[in-house]
Each structure stands twice: as C-alpha cells, then as structure tokens.
mmCIF file of C-alpha atoms in Angstrom:
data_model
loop_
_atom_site.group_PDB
_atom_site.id
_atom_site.type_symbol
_atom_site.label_atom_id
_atom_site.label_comp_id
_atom_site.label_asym_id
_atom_site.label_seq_id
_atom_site.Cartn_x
_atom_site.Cartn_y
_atom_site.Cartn_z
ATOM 1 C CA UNK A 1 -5.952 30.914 19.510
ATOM 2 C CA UNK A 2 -8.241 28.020 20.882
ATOM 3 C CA UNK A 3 -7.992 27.658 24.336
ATOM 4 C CA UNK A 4 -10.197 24.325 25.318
ATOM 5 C CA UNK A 5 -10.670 20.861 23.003
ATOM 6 C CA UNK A 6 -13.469 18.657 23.238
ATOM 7 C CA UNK A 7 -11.839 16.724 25.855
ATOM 8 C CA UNK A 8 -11.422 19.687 27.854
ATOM 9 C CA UNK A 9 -7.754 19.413 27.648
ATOM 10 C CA UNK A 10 -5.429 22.744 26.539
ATOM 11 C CA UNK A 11 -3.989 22.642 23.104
ATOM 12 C CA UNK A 12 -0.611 21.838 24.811
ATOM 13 C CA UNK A 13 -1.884 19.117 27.696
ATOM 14 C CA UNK A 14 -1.471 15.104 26.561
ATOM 15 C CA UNK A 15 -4.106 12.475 27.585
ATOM 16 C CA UNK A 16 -3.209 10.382 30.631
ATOM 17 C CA UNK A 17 -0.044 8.002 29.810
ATOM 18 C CA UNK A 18 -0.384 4.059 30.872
ATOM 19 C CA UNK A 19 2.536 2.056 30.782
ATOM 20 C CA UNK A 20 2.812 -2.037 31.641
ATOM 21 C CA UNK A 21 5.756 -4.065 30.739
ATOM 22 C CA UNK A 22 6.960 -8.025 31.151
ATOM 23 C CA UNK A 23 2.583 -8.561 30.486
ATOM 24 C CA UNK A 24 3.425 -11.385 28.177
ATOM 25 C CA UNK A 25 4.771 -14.554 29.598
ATOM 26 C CA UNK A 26 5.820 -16.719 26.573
ATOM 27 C CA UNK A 27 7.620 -13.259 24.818
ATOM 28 C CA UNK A 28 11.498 -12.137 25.488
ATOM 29 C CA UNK A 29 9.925 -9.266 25.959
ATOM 30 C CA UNK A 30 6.750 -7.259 25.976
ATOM 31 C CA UNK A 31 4.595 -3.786 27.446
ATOM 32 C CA UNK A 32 1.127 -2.346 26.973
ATOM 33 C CA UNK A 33 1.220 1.419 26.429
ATOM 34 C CA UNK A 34 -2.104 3.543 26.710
ATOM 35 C CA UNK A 35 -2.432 7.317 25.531
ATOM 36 C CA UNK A 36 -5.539 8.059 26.511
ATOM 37 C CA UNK A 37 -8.220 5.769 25.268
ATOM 38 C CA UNK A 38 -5.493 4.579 22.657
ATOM 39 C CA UNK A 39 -3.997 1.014 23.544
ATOM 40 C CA UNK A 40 -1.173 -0.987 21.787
ATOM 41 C CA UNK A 41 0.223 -4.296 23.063
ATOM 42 C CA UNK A 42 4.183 -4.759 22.049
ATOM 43 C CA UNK A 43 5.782 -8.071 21.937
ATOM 44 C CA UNK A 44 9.471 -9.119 20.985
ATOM 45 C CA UNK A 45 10.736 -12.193 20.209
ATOM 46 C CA UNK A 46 14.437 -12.721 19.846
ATOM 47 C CA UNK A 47 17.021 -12.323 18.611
ATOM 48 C CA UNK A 48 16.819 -15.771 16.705
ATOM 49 C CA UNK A 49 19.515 -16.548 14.784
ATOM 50 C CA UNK A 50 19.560 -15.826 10.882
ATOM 51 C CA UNK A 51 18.275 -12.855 8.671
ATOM 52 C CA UNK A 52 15.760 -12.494 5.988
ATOM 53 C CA UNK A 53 16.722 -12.610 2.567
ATOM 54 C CA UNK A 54 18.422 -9.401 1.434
ATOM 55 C CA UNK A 55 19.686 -8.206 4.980
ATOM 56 C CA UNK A 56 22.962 -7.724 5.493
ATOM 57 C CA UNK A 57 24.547 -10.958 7.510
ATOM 58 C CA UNK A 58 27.203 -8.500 9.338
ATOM 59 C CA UNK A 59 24.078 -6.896 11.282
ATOM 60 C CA UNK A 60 21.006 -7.752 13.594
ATOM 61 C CA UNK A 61 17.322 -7.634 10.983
ATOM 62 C CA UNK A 62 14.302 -5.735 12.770
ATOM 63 C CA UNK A 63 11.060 -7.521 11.638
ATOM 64 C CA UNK A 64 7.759 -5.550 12.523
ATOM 65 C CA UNK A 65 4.537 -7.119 12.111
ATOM 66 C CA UNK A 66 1.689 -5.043 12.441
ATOM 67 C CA UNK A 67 -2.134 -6.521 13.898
ATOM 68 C CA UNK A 68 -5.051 -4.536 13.581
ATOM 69 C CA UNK A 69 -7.783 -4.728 16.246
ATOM 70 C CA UNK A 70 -9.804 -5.886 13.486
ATOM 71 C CA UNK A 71 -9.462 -7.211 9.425
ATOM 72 C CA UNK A 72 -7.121 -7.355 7.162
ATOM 73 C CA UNK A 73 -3.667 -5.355 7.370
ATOM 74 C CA UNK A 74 -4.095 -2.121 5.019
ATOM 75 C CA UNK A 75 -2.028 0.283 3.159
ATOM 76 C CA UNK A 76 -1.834 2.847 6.639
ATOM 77 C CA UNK A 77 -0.709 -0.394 8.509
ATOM 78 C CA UNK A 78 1.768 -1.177 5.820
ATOM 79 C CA UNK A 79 3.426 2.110 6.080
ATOM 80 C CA UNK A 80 3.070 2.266 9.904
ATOM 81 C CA UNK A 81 5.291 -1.127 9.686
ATOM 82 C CA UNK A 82 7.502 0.897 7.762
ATOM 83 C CA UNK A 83 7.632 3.674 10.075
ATOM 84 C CA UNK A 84 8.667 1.390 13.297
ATOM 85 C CA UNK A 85 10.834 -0.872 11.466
ATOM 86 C CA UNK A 86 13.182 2.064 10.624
ATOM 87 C CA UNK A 87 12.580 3.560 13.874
ATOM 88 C CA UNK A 88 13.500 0.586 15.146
ATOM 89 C CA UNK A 89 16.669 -0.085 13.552
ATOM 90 C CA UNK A 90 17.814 3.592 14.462
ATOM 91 C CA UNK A 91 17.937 2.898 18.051
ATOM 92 C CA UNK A 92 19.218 -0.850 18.174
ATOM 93 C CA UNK A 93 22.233 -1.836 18.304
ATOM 94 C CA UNK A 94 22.125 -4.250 15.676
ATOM 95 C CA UNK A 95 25.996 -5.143 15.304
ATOM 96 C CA UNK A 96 26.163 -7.016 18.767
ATOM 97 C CA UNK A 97 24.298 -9.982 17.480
ATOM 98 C CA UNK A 98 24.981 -10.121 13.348
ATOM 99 C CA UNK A 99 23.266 -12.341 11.464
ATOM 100 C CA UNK A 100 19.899 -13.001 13.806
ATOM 101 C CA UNK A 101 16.344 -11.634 13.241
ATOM 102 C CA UNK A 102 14.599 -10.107 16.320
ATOM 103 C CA UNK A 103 10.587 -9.883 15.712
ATOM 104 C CA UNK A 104 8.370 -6.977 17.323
ATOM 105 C CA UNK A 105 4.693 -7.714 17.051
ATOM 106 C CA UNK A 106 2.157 -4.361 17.589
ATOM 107 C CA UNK A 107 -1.102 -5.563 18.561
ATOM 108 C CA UNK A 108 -3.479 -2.660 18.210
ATOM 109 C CA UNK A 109 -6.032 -3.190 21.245
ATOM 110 C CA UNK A 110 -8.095 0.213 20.549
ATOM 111 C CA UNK A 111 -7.550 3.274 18.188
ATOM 112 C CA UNK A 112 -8.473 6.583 19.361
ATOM 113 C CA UNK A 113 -5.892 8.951 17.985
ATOM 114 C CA UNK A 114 -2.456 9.109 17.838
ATOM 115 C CA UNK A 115 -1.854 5.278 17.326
ATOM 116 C CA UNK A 116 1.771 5.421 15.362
ATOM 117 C CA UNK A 117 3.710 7.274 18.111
ATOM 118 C CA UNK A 118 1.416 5.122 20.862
ATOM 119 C CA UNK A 119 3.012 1.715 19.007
ATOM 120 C CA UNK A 120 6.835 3.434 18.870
ATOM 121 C CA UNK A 121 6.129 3.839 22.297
ATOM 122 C CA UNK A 122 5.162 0.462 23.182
ATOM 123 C CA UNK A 123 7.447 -1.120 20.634
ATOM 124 C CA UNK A 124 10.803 0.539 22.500
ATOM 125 C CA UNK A 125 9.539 -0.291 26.474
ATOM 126 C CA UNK A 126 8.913 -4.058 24.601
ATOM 127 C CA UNK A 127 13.092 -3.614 23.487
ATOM 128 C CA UNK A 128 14.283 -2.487 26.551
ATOM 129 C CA UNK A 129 12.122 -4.881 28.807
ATOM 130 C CA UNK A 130 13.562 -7.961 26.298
ATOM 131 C CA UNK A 131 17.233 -6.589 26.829
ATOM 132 C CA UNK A 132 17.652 -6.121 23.733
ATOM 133 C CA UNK A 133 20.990 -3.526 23.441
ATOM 134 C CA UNK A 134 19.832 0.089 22.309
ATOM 135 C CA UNK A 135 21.739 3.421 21.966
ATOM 136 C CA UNK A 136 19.252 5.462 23.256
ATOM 137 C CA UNK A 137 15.379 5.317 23.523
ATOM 138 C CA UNK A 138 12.901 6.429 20.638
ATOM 139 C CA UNK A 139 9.407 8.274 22.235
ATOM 140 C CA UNK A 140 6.703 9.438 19.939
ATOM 141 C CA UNK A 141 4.006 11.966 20.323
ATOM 142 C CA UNK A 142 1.729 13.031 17.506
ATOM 143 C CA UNK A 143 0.968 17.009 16.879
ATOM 144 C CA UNK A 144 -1.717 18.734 14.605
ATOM 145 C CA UNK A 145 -2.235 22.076 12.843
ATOM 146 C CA UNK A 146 -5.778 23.197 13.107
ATOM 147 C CA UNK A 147 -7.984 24.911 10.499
ATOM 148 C CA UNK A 148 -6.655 28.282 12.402
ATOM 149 C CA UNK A 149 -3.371 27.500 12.408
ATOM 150 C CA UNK A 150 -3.466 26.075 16.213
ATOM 151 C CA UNK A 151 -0.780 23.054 17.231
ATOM 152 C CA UNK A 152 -2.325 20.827 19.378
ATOM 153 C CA UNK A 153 -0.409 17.853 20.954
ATOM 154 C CA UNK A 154 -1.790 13.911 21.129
ATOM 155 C CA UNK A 155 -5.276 14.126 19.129
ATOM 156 C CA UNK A 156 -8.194 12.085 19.205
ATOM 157 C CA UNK A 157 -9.076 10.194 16.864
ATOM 158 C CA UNK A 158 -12.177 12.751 15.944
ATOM 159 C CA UNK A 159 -9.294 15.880 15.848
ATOM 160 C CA UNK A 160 -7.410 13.774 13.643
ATOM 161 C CA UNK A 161 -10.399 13.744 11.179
ATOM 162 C CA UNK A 162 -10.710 17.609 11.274
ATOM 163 C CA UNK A 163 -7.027 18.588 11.011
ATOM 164 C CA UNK A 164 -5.260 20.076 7.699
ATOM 165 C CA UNK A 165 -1.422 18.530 8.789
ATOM 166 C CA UNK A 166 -1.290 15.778 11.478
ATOM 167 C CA UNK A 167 2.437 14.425 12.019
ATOM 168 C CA UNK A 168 3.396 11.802 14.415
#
C-alpha cells in the first residue's frame, strides 16, 4: 500500500479547505471555495419569477451555468453542468417558490484536481448564503483507485492523469 503522494500528504489526508461566502455584492448570494490549489467562485441569482420552457410550473427550475477559467465551454463542462444541476435540485426545496428560475453561476478561478466536488461545494455555501430553502446540504469530495489498487482522497490534478477510476 502507498504510504506518501507527491504532495506529501497520506492516501487518506485532503488538501487544506478555504471557504468565503457573501464575496459578491450585486449576487443574492455567493462563496469562494478552495481545495487546495483548486478555486471555484459560486454565485446565485434568484429566485426570479418564471421557468424555462419544459419545467414543470408547480416547482422552483435550477439553472447552472458553467465558466471555464479559460475558452469555450466543452463536453466535461457540459456534463459537470449536468452533474450540479441535478445535485442541485436534490437538495432544494423547489416547491416553496413554483414557477420561478433561480440561476447558480460556477466560475472556475484555477483547476488543480478535484474541480466537480470543489464547484458542488461552492455551489451549496452560494444556496445557503442566498437563503435559498434546502433540505439538507450536498458536500463533495473526489476519490481515486491507483494502478495498485490504492484509494486516495482529493487528487491533484497530475494524480488525476495517472489514475485507472477517479469518481467525484
């Protein structure tokens, strides 16, 4: 069994957690959220009234929109939308305020590993800081399966790369 990473850390031992919140003045709600040298920005607007086409008008819509740090959005950013906008709409309450849209932008500031469960993260201390009404909290943290069959928790970005399974 491996014993030390590259980082020095155990296979078992996260990176240091930052958390910020209220950072944005002009959202309803917002929070930074740091795993290491991985950095997202969260920021949610809402909820305004009216849904997108094809929601149902008895319940609250969840719109995610994803930012890179840089280019165009991609087919991993796509799905990562995915990801939190179900997420999302697992934990909210979405029956308190029917027929309204509440946004949640995820600005990614840096990517070193671990960068879905870093914007889940982000995206549900951005919720709670707007007010918006949750059931419970969603937190994220990423594992990986080594070549050797070693779990390690939180990656980097460069244990990622060399990993047969990563999950987040």
């Amino acid at each position: 069994m491996e014993t030390d990473r590259p980082d020095g850390r155990t296979p078992n031992q996260l990176r240091p957690l930052a958390y910020s919140c209220s950072i944005l003045h002009r959202a309803h709600g917002s929070a930074s959220w740091a795993q290491g040298e991985t950095k997202v920005l969260a920021a949610v607007y809402g909820p305004k009234a009216g849904t997108k086409k094809n929601e149902n008008p008895e319940k609250a819509s969840i719109e995610v929109i994803w930012k890179p740090k840089t280019g165009q959005i991609g087919k991993m950013e796509k799905e990562y939308e995915m990801i939190l906008k179900r997420t999302l709409e697992s934990i909210c309450i979405r029956t308190i305020y029917p027929n309204t849209t509440t946004s949640v932008i995820v600005q990614v500031v840096h990517d070193d590993g671990a960068l879905l469960p870093c914007a889940i993260n982000a995206a549900c201390a951005a919720l709670v800081d707007a007010g918006i009404p949750l059931k419970h909290l969603a937190v994220a943290i990423c594992c990986s399966v080594t070549d050797s069959g070693c779990i390690i928790l939180d990656p980097t970005k460069d244990e990622e790369e060399l990993m047969t399974c990563c999950e987040a």
